[in-house]
């Protein structure tokens, strides 16, 4: 058996790596780390919608868990001031009179 095929296989004799190869390996590793959004069952979607509408009607503060594919999920706390069903998003009002539009598709949970 030749030395080239021992140990680490074909790569054993190759000590050089092109920048293109390194870039592709890094991209592959990043894609492997990405999480997939959990699929919510109809009951969970109904509960989330109910909590969002309760916040809008009662002015109650809620914490929304937002999906993030690159790591840990993010959390946003505030009061729902508007729901736009045509664009499938909500307007979350914060204490400092700032707000953020949040897409329904990235909401994982509401507490």
mmCIF file of N, CA and C in Angstrom:
data_model
loop_
_atom_site.group_PDB
_atom_site.id
_atom_site.type_symbol
_atom_site.label_atom_id
_atom_site.label_comp_id
_atom_site.label_asym_id
_atom_site.label_seq_id
_atom_site.Cartn_x
_atom_site.Cartn_y
_atom_site.Cartn_z
ATOM 1 N N UNK A 1 0.852 -1.172 0.000
ATOM 2 C CA UNK A 1 0.000 0.000 0.000
ATOM 3 C C UNK A 1 0.898 1.236 0.000
ATOM 4 N N UNK A 2 0.516 2.225 -0.775
ATOM 5 C CA UNK A 2 1.346 3.428 -0.858
ATOM 6 C C UNK A 2 1.142 4.310 0.365
ATOM 7 N N UNK A 3 2.123 5.164 0.610
ATOM 8 C CA UNK A 3 2.057 6.063 1.753
ATOM 9 C C UNK A 3 0.891 7.035 1.636
ATOM 10 N N UNK A 4 0.553 7.377 0.415
ATOM 11 C CA UNK A 4 -0.504 8.353 0.184
ATOM 12 C C UNK A 4 -1.848 7.897 0.755
ATOM 13 N N UNK A 5 -2.101 6.622 0.783
ATOM 14 C CA UNK A 5 -3.384 6.108 1.224
ATOM 15 C C UNK A 5 -3.400 5.706 2.697
ATOM 16 N N UNK A 6 -2.293 5.903 3.408
ATOM 17 C CA UNK A 6 -2.240 5.528 4.822
ATOM 18 C C UNK A 6 -2.712 6.677 5.707
ATOM 19 N N UNK A 7 -3.095 6.371 6.908
ATOM 20 C CA UNK A 7 -3.450 7.391 7.899
ATOM 21 C C UNK A 7 -4.718 8.132 7.534
ATOM 22 N N UNK A 8 -4.562 9.324 7.029
ATOM 23 C CA UNK A 8 -5.691 10.212 6.759
ATOM 24 C C UNK A 8 -6.229 10.054 5.336
ATOM 25 N N UNK A 9 -5.881 9.008 4.666
ATOM 26 C CA UNK A 9 -6.393 8.779 3.318
ATOM 27 C C UNK A 9 -5.676 9.634 2.280
ATOM 28 N N UNK A 10 -6.386 10.040 1.265
ATOM 29 C CA UNK A 10 -5.786 10.802 0.172
ATOM 30 C C UNK A 10 -5.247 12.153 0.619
ATOM 31 N N UNK A 11 -5.771 12.706 1.697
ATOM 32 C CA UNK A 11 -5.373 14.049 2.133
ATOM 33 C C UNK A 11 -4.061 14.038 2.912
ATOM 34 N N UNK A 12 -3.543 12.871 3.249
ATOM 35 C CA UNK A 12 -2.331 12.778 4.060
ATOM 36 C C UNK A 12 -1.142 13.445 3.390
ATOM 37 N N UNK A 13 -0.993 13.284 2.097
ATOM 38 C CA UNK A 13 0.167 13.840 1.411
ATOM 39 C C UNK A 13 -0.051 15.291 0.989
ATOM 40 N N UNK A 14 -1.256 15.785 1.058
ATOM 41 C CA UNK A 14 -1.558 17.149 0.635
ATOM 42 C C UNK A 14 -1.484 18.094 1.827
ATOM 43 N N UNK A 15 -0.514 18.966 1.827
ATOM 44 C CA UNK A 15 -0.337 19.913 2.932
ATOM 45 C C UNK A 15 -0.807 21.313 2.557
ATOM 46 N N UNK A 16 -1.273 21.502 1.332
ATOM 47 C CA UNK A 16 -1.676 22.816 0.874
ATOM 48 C C UNK A 16 -3.197 22.877 0.742
ATOM 49 N N UNK A 17 -3.773 24.016 1.175
ATOM 50 C CA UNK A 17 -5.206 24.211 1.031
ATOM 51 C C UNK A 17 -5.419 25.576 0.389
ATOM 52 N N UNK A 18 -6.143 25.587 -0.702
ATOM 53 C CA UNK A 18 -6.427 26.844 -1.393
ATOM 54 C C UNK A 18 -7.450 27.659 -0.614
ATOM 55 N N UNK A 19 -7.419 28.984 -0.740
ATOM 56 C CA UNK A 19 -8.404 29.827 -0.041
ATOM 57 C C UNK A 19 -9.842 29.465 -0.406
ATOM 58 N N UNK A 20 -10.069 29.044 -1.652
ATOM 59 C CA UNK A 20 -11.413 28.653 -2.076
ATOM 60 C C UNK A 20 -11.897 27.424 -1.320
ATOM 61 N N UNK A 21 -10.958 26.481 -1.087
ATOM 62 C CA UNK A 21 -11.308 25.274 -0.350
ATOM 63 C C UNK A 21 -11.656 25.615 1.099
ATOM 64 N N UNK A 22 -10.830 26.465 1.718
ATOM 65 C CA UNK A 22 -11.062 26.848 3.105
ATOM 66 C C UNK A 22 -12.388 27.596 3.251
ATOM 67 N N UNK A 23 -12.687 28.477 2.303
ATOM 68 C CA UNK A 23 -13.943 29.221 2.326
ATOM 69 C C UNK A 23 -15.144 28.280 2.223
ATOM 70 N N UNK A 24 -15.052 27.305 1.344
ATOM 71 C CA UNK A 24 -16.148 26.345 1.161
ATOM 72 C C UNK A 24 -16.335 25.473 2.400
ATOM 73 N N UNK A 25 -15.238 25.068 3.034
ATOM 74 C CA UNK A 25 -15.321 24.261 4.255
ATOM 75 C C UNK A 25 -15.976 25.066 5.373
ATOM 76 N N UNK A 26 -15.592 26.346 5.508
ATOM 77 C CA UNK A 26 -16.194 27.209 6.531
ATOM 78 C C UNK A 26 -17.681 27.416 6.271
ATOM 79 N N UNK A 27 -18.063 27.616 5.016
ATOM 80 C CA UNK A 27 -19.477 27.779 4.663
ATOM 81 C C UNK A 27 -20.269 26.520 4.989
ATOM 82 N N UNK A 28 -19.701 25.371 4.684
ATOM 83 C CA UNK A 28 -20.348 24.094 4.989
ATOM 84 C C UNK A 28 -20.560 23.934 6.493
ATOM 85 N N UNK A 29 -19.543 24.272 7.290
ATOM 86 C CA UNK A 29 -19.659 24.152 8.743
ATOM 87 C C UNK A 29 -20.713 25.103 9.300
ATOM 88 N N UNK A 30 -20.827 26.318 8.763
ATOM 89 C CA UNK A 30 -21.850 27.267 9.193
ATOM 90 C C UNK A 30 -23.250 26.743 8.879
ATOM 91 N N UNK A 31 -23.419 26.164 7.703
ATOM 92 C CA UNK A 31 -24.723 25.642 7.314
ATOM 93 C C UNK A 31 -25.127 24.450 8.165
ATOM 94 N N UNK A 32 -24.170 23.664 8.591
ATOM 95 C CA UNK A 32 -24.474 22.511 9.454
ATOM 96 C C UNK A 32 -24.950 22.948 10.822
ATOM 97 N N UNK A 33 -24.474 24.106 11.297
ATOM 98 C CA UNK A 33 -24.830 24.598 12.627
ATOM 99 C C UNK A 33 -26.218 25.229 12.671
ATOM 100 N N UNK A 34 -26.772 25.607 11.518
ATOM 101 C CA UNK A 34 -28.063 26.287 11.485
ATOM 102 C C UNK A 34 -29.168 25.355 11.971
ATOM 103 N N UNK A 35 -30.080 25.942 12.739
ATOM 104 C CA UNK A 35 -31.217 25.186 13.253
ATOM 105 C C UNK A 35 -32.391 25.352 12.304
ATOM 106 N N UNK A 36 -33.285 24.396 12.356
ATOM 107 C CA UNK A 36 -34.523 24.488 11.592
ATOM 108 C C UNK A 36 -35.634 24.948 12.529
ATOM 109 N N UNK A 37 -36.527 25.770 12.001
ATOM 110 C CA UNK A 37 -37.638 26.277 12.795
ATOM 111 C C UNK A 37 -38.578 25.121 13.126
ATOM 112 N N UNK A 38 -38.966 24.993 14.395
ATOM 113 C CA UNK A 38 -39.899 23.918 14.746
ATOM 114 C C UNK A 38 -41.272 24.170 14.135
ATOM 115 N N UNK A 39 -41.899 23.117 13.692
ATOM 116 C CA UNK A 39 -43.233 23.221 13.117
ATOM 117 C C UNK A 39 -44.249 23.230 14.250
ATOM 118 N N UNK A 40 -45.045 24.284 14.317
ATOM 119 C CA UNK A 40 -46.054 24.412 15.360
ATOM 120 C C UNK A 40 -47.337 23.701 14.928
ATOM 121 N N UNK A 41 -47.936 22.989 15.869
ATOM 122 C CA UNK A 41 -49.209 22.352 15.572
ATOM 123 C C UNK A 41 -50.312 23.404 15.659
ATOM 124 N N UNK A 42 -51.466 23.086 15.124
ATOM 125 C CA UNK A 42 -52.567 24.038 15.021
ATOM 126 C C UNK A 42 -52.992 24.578 16.396
ATOM 127 N N UNK A 43 -52.945 23.727 17.404
ATOM 128 C CA UNK A 43 -53.320 24.137 18.756
ATOM 129 C C UNK A 43 -52.361 25.202 19.300
ATOM 130 N N UNK A 44 -51.055 25.017 19.055
ATOM 131 C CA UNK A 44 -50.060 25.998 19.512
ATOM 132 C C UNK A 44 -50.235 27.330 18.790
ATOM 133 N N UNK A 45 -50.505 27.275 17.489
ATOM 134 C CA UNK A 45 -50.732 28.503 16.720
ATOM 135 C C UNK A 45 -51.944 29.243 17.264
ATOM 136 N N UNK A 46 -52.993 28.510 17.609
ATOM 137 C CA UNK A 46 -54.192 29.124 18.180
ATOM 138 C C UNK A 46 -53.920 29.791 19.522
ATOM 139 N N UNK A 47 -53.118 29.137 20.365
ATOM 140 C CA UNK A 47 -52.779 29.713 21.668
ATOM 141 C C UNK A 47 -51.936 30.976 21.510
ATOM 142 N N UNK A 48 -50.984 30.943 20.583
ATOM 143 C CA UNK A 48 -50.145 32.119 20.329
ATOM 144 C C UNK A 48 -51.004 33.273 19.833
ATOM 145 N N UNK A 49 -51.903 33.000 18.897
ATOM 146 C CA UNK A 49 -52.787 34.043 18.366
ATOM 147 C C UNK A 49 -53.675 34.625 19.458
ATOM 148 N N UNK A 50 -54.177 33.771 20.348
ATOM 149 C CA UNK A 50 -55.032 34.228 21.442
ATOM 150 C C UNK A 50 -54.264 35.142 22.395
ATOM 151 N N UNK A 51 -53.030 34.766 22.731
ATOM 152 C CA UNK A 51 -52.212 35.592 23.627
ATOM 153 C C UNK A 51 -51.864 36.938 22.992
ATOM 154 N N UNK A 52 -51.587 36.932 21.689
ATOM 155 C CA UNK A 52 -51.289 38.187 20.995
ATOM 156 C C UNK A 52 -52.503 39.107 20.985
ATOM 157 N N UNK A 53 -53.675 38.554 20.691
ATOM 158 C CA UNK A 53 -54.882 39.393 20.662
ATOM 159 C C UNK A 53 -55.265 39.859 22.063
ATOM 160 N N UNK A 54 -55.051 39.032 23.097
ATOM 161 C CA UNK A 54 -55.301 39.458 24.473
ATOM 162 C C UNK A 54 -54.415 40.641 24.846
ATOM 163 N N UNK A 55 -53.166 40.592 24.423
ATOM 164 C CA UNK A 55 -52.250 41.690 24.712
ATOM 165 C C UNK A 55 -52.704 42.972 24.031
ATOM 166 N N UNK A 56 -53.192 42.850 22.818
ATOM 167 C CA UNK A 56 -53.640 44.036 22.083
ATOM 168 C C UNK A 56 -54.913 44.613 22.713
ATOM 169 N N UNK A 57 -55.851 43.764 23.096
ATOM 170 C CA UNK A 57 -57.122 44.239 23.654
ATOM 171 C C UNK A 57 -56.987 44.745 25.091
ATOM 172 N N UNK A 58 -56.208 44.038 25.928
ATOM 173 C CA UNK A 58 -56.091 44.380 27.347
ATOM 174 C C UNK A 58 -54.910 45.295 27.656
ATOM 175 N N UNK A 59 -53.985 45.424 26.716
ATOM 176 C CA UNK A 59 -52.771 46.207 26.984
ATOM 177 C C UNK A 59 -51.813 45.476 27.911
ATOM 178 N N UNK A 60 -51.902 44.151 27.940
ATOM 179 C CA UNK A 60 -51.044 43.343 28.806
ATOM 180 C C UNK A 60 -49.677 43.124 28.154
ATOM 181 N N UNK A 61 -48.653 43.139 28.986
ATOM 182 C CA UNK A 61 -47.296 42.923 28.493
ATOM 183 C C UNK A 61 -47.067 41.436 28.220
ATOM 184 N N UNK A 62 -46.399 41.129 27.129
ATOM 185 C CA UNK A 62 -46.074 39.743 26.779
ATOM 186 C C UNK A 62 -44.606 39.650 26.395
ATOM 187 N N UNK A 63 -44.085 38.448 26.443
ATOM 188 C CA UNK A 63 -42.727 38.163 25.980
ATOM 189 C C UNK A 63 -42.842 37.189 24.817
ATOM 190 N N UNK A 64 -42.278 37.588 23.677
ATOM 191 C CA UNK A 64 -42.352 36.779 22.463
ATOM 192 C C UNK A 64 -40.994 36.140 22.213
ATOM 193 N N UNK A 65 -40.993 34.830 21.969
ATOM 194 C CA UNK A 65 -39.769 34.119 21.612
ATOM 195 C C UNK A 65 -39.685 34.067 20.091
ATOM 196 N N UNK A 66 -38.580 34.596 19.550
ATOM 197 C CA UNK A 66 -38.389 34.686 18.109
ATOM 198 C C UNK A 66 -37.338 33.690 17.657
ATOM 199 N N UNK A 67 -37.617 32.980 16.589
ATOM 200 C CA UNK A 67 -36.700 31.972 16.059
ATOM 201 C C UNK A 67 -35.457 32.625 15.459
ATOM 202 N N UNK A 68 -34.292 32.039 15.759
ATOM 203 C CA UNK A 68 -33.024 32.485 15.189
ATOM 204 C C UNK A 68 -32.271 31.244 14.734
ATOM 205 N N UNK A 69 -32.040 31.115 13.449
ATOM 206 C CA UNK A 69 -31.427 29.890 12.915
ATOM 207 C C UNK A 69 -29.935 29.784 13.213
ATOM 208 N N UNK A 70 -29.286 30.873 13.608
ATOM 209 C CA UNK A 70 -27.841 30.843 13.836
ATOM 210 C C UNK A 70 -27.446 30.571 15.278
ATOM 211 N N UNK A 71 -28.380 30.349 16.144
ATOM 212 C CA UNK A 71 -28.022 30.112 17.538
ATOM 213 C C UNK A 71 -29.236 30.138 18.430
ATOM 214 N N UNK A 72 -29.089 30.859 19.534
ATOM 215 C CA UNK A 72 -30.174 30.915 20.510
ATOM 216 C C UNK A 72 -31.300 31.812 20.024
ATOM 217 N N UNK A 73 -32.518 31.443 20.391
ATOM 218 C CA UNK A 73 -33.681 32.258 20.046
ATOM 219 C C UNK A 73 -33.624 33.577 20.799
ATOM 220 N N UNK A 74 -34.245 34.612 20.213
ATOM 221 C CA UNK A 74 -34.270 35.929 20.825
ATOM 222 C C UNK A 74 -35.621 36.143 21.503
ATOM 223 N N UNK A 75 -35.643 37.067 22.457
ATOM 224 C CA UNK A 75 -36.866 37.382 23.180
ATOM 225 C C UNK A 75 -37.145 38.873 23.071
ATOM 226 N N UNK A 76 -38.418 39.229 22.922
ATOM 227 C CA UNK A 76 -38.842 40.625 22.868
ATOM 228 C C UNK A 76 -40.031 40.783 23.806
ATOM 229 N N UNK A 77 -39.980 41.823 24.647
ATOM 230 C CA UNK A 77 -41.042 42.056 25.625
ATOM 231 C C UNK A 77 -41.696 43.400 25.350
ATOM 232 N N UNK A 78 -43.021 43.395 25.304
ATOM 233 C CA UNK A 78 -43.752 44.624 25.068
ATOM 234 C C UNK A 78 -45.244 44.359 24.986
ATOM 235 N N UNK A 79 -45.960 45.329 24.407
ATOM 236 C CA UNK A 79 -47.413 45.243 24.264
ATOM 237 C C UNK A 79 -47.750 45.283 22.777
ATOM 238 N N UNK A 80 -48.616 44.391 22.344
ATOM 239 C CA UNK A 80 -49.035 44.378 20.941
ATOM 240 C C UNK A 80 -49.959 45.577 20.713
ATOM 241 N N UNK A 81 -49.563 46.463 19.789
ATOM 242 C CA UNK A 81 -50.385 47.640 19.530
ATOM 243 C C UNK A 81 -51.161 47.524 18.217
ATOM 244 N N UNK A 82 -50.730 46.625 17.336
ATOM 245 C CA UNK A 82 -51.425 46.474 16.054
ATOM 246 C C UNK A 82 -51.128 45.094 15.482
ATOM 247 N N UNK A 83 -52.136 44.496 14.839
ATOM 248 C CA UNK A 83 -51.959 43.228 14.132
ATOM 249 C C UNK A 83 -52.330 43.443 12.672
ATOM 250 N N UNK A 84 -51.418 43.080 11.782
ATOM 251 C CA UNK A 84 -51.650 43.226 10.347
ATOM 252 C C UNK A 84 -51.753 41.828 9.746
ATOM 253 N N UNK A 85 -52.979 41.353 9.572
ATOM 254 C CA UNK A 85 -53.167 39.981 9.092
ATOM 255 C C UNK A 85 -52.846 39.845 7.604
ATOM 256 N N UNK A 86 -52.938 40.925 6.846
ATOM 257 C CA UNK A 86 -52.628 40.857 5.413
ATOM 258 C C UNK A 86 -51.136 40.598 5.191
ATOM 259 N N UNK A 87 -50.294 41.278 5.966
ATOM 260 C CA UNK A 87 -48.849 41.095 5.846
ATOM 261 C C UNK A 87 -48.297 40.095 6.858
ATOM 262 N N UNK A 88 -49.190 39.511 7.669
ATOM 263 C CA UNK A 88 -48.833 38.504 8.668
ATOM 264 C C UNK A 88 -47.733 39.000 9.604
ATOM 265 N N UNK A 89 -48.023 40.121 10.301
ATOM 266 C CA UNK A 89 -47.066 40.669 11.242
ATOM 267 C C UNK A 89 -47.793 41.410 12.365
ATOM 268 N N UNK A 90 -47.061 41.643 13.453
ATOM 269 C CA UNK A 90 -47.601 42.401 14.579
ATOM 270 C C UNK A 90 -46.663 43.563 14.888
ATOM 271 N N UNK A 91 -47.225 44.581 15.501
ATOM 272 C CA UNK A 91 -46.438 45.729 15.933
ATOM 273 C C UNK A 91 -46.303 45.636 17.438
ATOM 274 N N UNK A 92 -45.071 45.426 17.921
ATOM 275 C CA UNK A 92 -44.804 45.284 19.347
ATOM 276 C C UNK A 92 -44.261 46.610 19.875
ATOM 277 N N UNK A 93 -44.999 47.200 20.813
ATOM 278 C CA UNK A 93 -44.646 48.499 21.394
ATOM 279 C C UNK A 93 -43.819 48.266 22.655
ATOM 280 N N UNK A 94 -42.656 48.961 22.750
ATOM 281 C CA UNK A 94 -41.785 48.859 23.919
ATOM 282 C C UNK A 94 -42.046 50.024 24.873
ATOM 283 N N UNK A 95 -41.434 49.997 26.053
ATOM 284 C CA UNK A 95 -41.637 51.030 27.062
ATOM 285 C C UNK A 95 -41.152 52.409 26.622
ATOM 286 N N UNK A 96 -40.078 52.473 25.879
ATOM 287 C CA UNK A 96 -39.491 53.757 25.504
ATOM 288 C C UNK A 96 -40.130 54.339 24.232
ATOM 289 N N UNK A 97 -41.391 54.027 23.994
ATOM 290 C CA UNK A 97 -42.148 54.490 22.825
ATOM 291 C C UNK A 97 -41.536 54.049 21.501
ATOM 292 N N UNK A 98 -40.670 53.080 21.557
ATOM 293 C CA UNK A 98 -40.110 52.486 20.349
ATOM 294 C C UNK A 98 -40.959 51.263 20.011
ATOM 295 N N UNK A 99 -40.917 50.824 18.769
ATOM 296 C CA UNK A 99 -41.697 49.655 18.373
ATOM 297 C C UNK A 99 -40.933 48.850 17.335
ATOM 298 N N UNK A 100 -41.427 47.641 17.105
ATOM 299 C CA UNK A 100 -40.815 46.746 16.113
ATOM 300 C C UNK A 100 -41.918 45.926 15.461
ATOM 301 N N UNK A 101 -41.834 45.786 14.144
ATOM 302 C CA UNK A 101 -42.750 44.909 13.412
ATOM 303 C C UNK A 101 -42.144 43.515 13.426
ATOM 304 N N UNK A 102 -42.949 42.532 13.831
ATOM 305 C CA UNK A 102 -42.483 41.152 13.934
ATOM 306 C C UNK A 102 -43.360 40.274 13.051
ATOM 307 N N UNK A 103 -42.717 39.472 12.217
ATOM 308 C CA UNK A 103 -43.431 38.544 11.337
ATOM 309 C C UNK A 103 -43.980 37.370 12.144
ATOM 310 N N UNK A 104 -45.197 36.938 11.830
ATOM 311 C CA UNK A 104 -45.798 35.776 12.492
ATOM 312 C C UNK A 104 -44.941 34.525 12.300
ATOM 313 N N UNK A 105 -44.302 34.412 11.145
ATOM 314 C CA UNK A 105 -43.571 33.194 10.793
ATOM 315 C C UNK A 105 -42.384 32.903 11.707
ATOM 316 N N UNK A 106 -41.821 33.922 12.371
ATOM 317 C CA UNK A 106 -40.647 33.678 13.220
ATOM 318 C C UNK A 106 -41.010 33.559 14.693
ATOM 319 N N UNK A 107 -42.289 33.679 15.028
ATOM 320 C CA UNK A 107 -42.711 33.553 16.428
ATOM 321 C C UNK A 107 -42.779 32.074 16.797
ATOM 322 N N UNK A 108 -42.080 31.719 17.877
ATOM 323 C CA UNK A 108 -42.055 30.342 18.348
ATOM 324 C C UNK A 108 -42.982 30.158 19.549
ATOM 325 N N UNK A 109 -43.011 31.170 20.448
ATOM 326 C CA UNK A 109 -43.831 31.060 21.651
ATOM 327 C C UNK A 109 -44.149 32.456 22.174
ATOM 328 N N UNK A 110 -45.226 32.562 22.926
ATOM 329 C CA UNK A 110 -45.628 33.817 23.562
ATOM 330 C C UNK A 110 -45.968 33.507 25.006
ATOM 331 N N UNK A 111 -45.402 34.307 25.925
ATOM 332 C CA UNK A 111 -45.663 34.116 27.366
ATOM 333 C C UNK A 111 -46.162 35.397 27.962
#
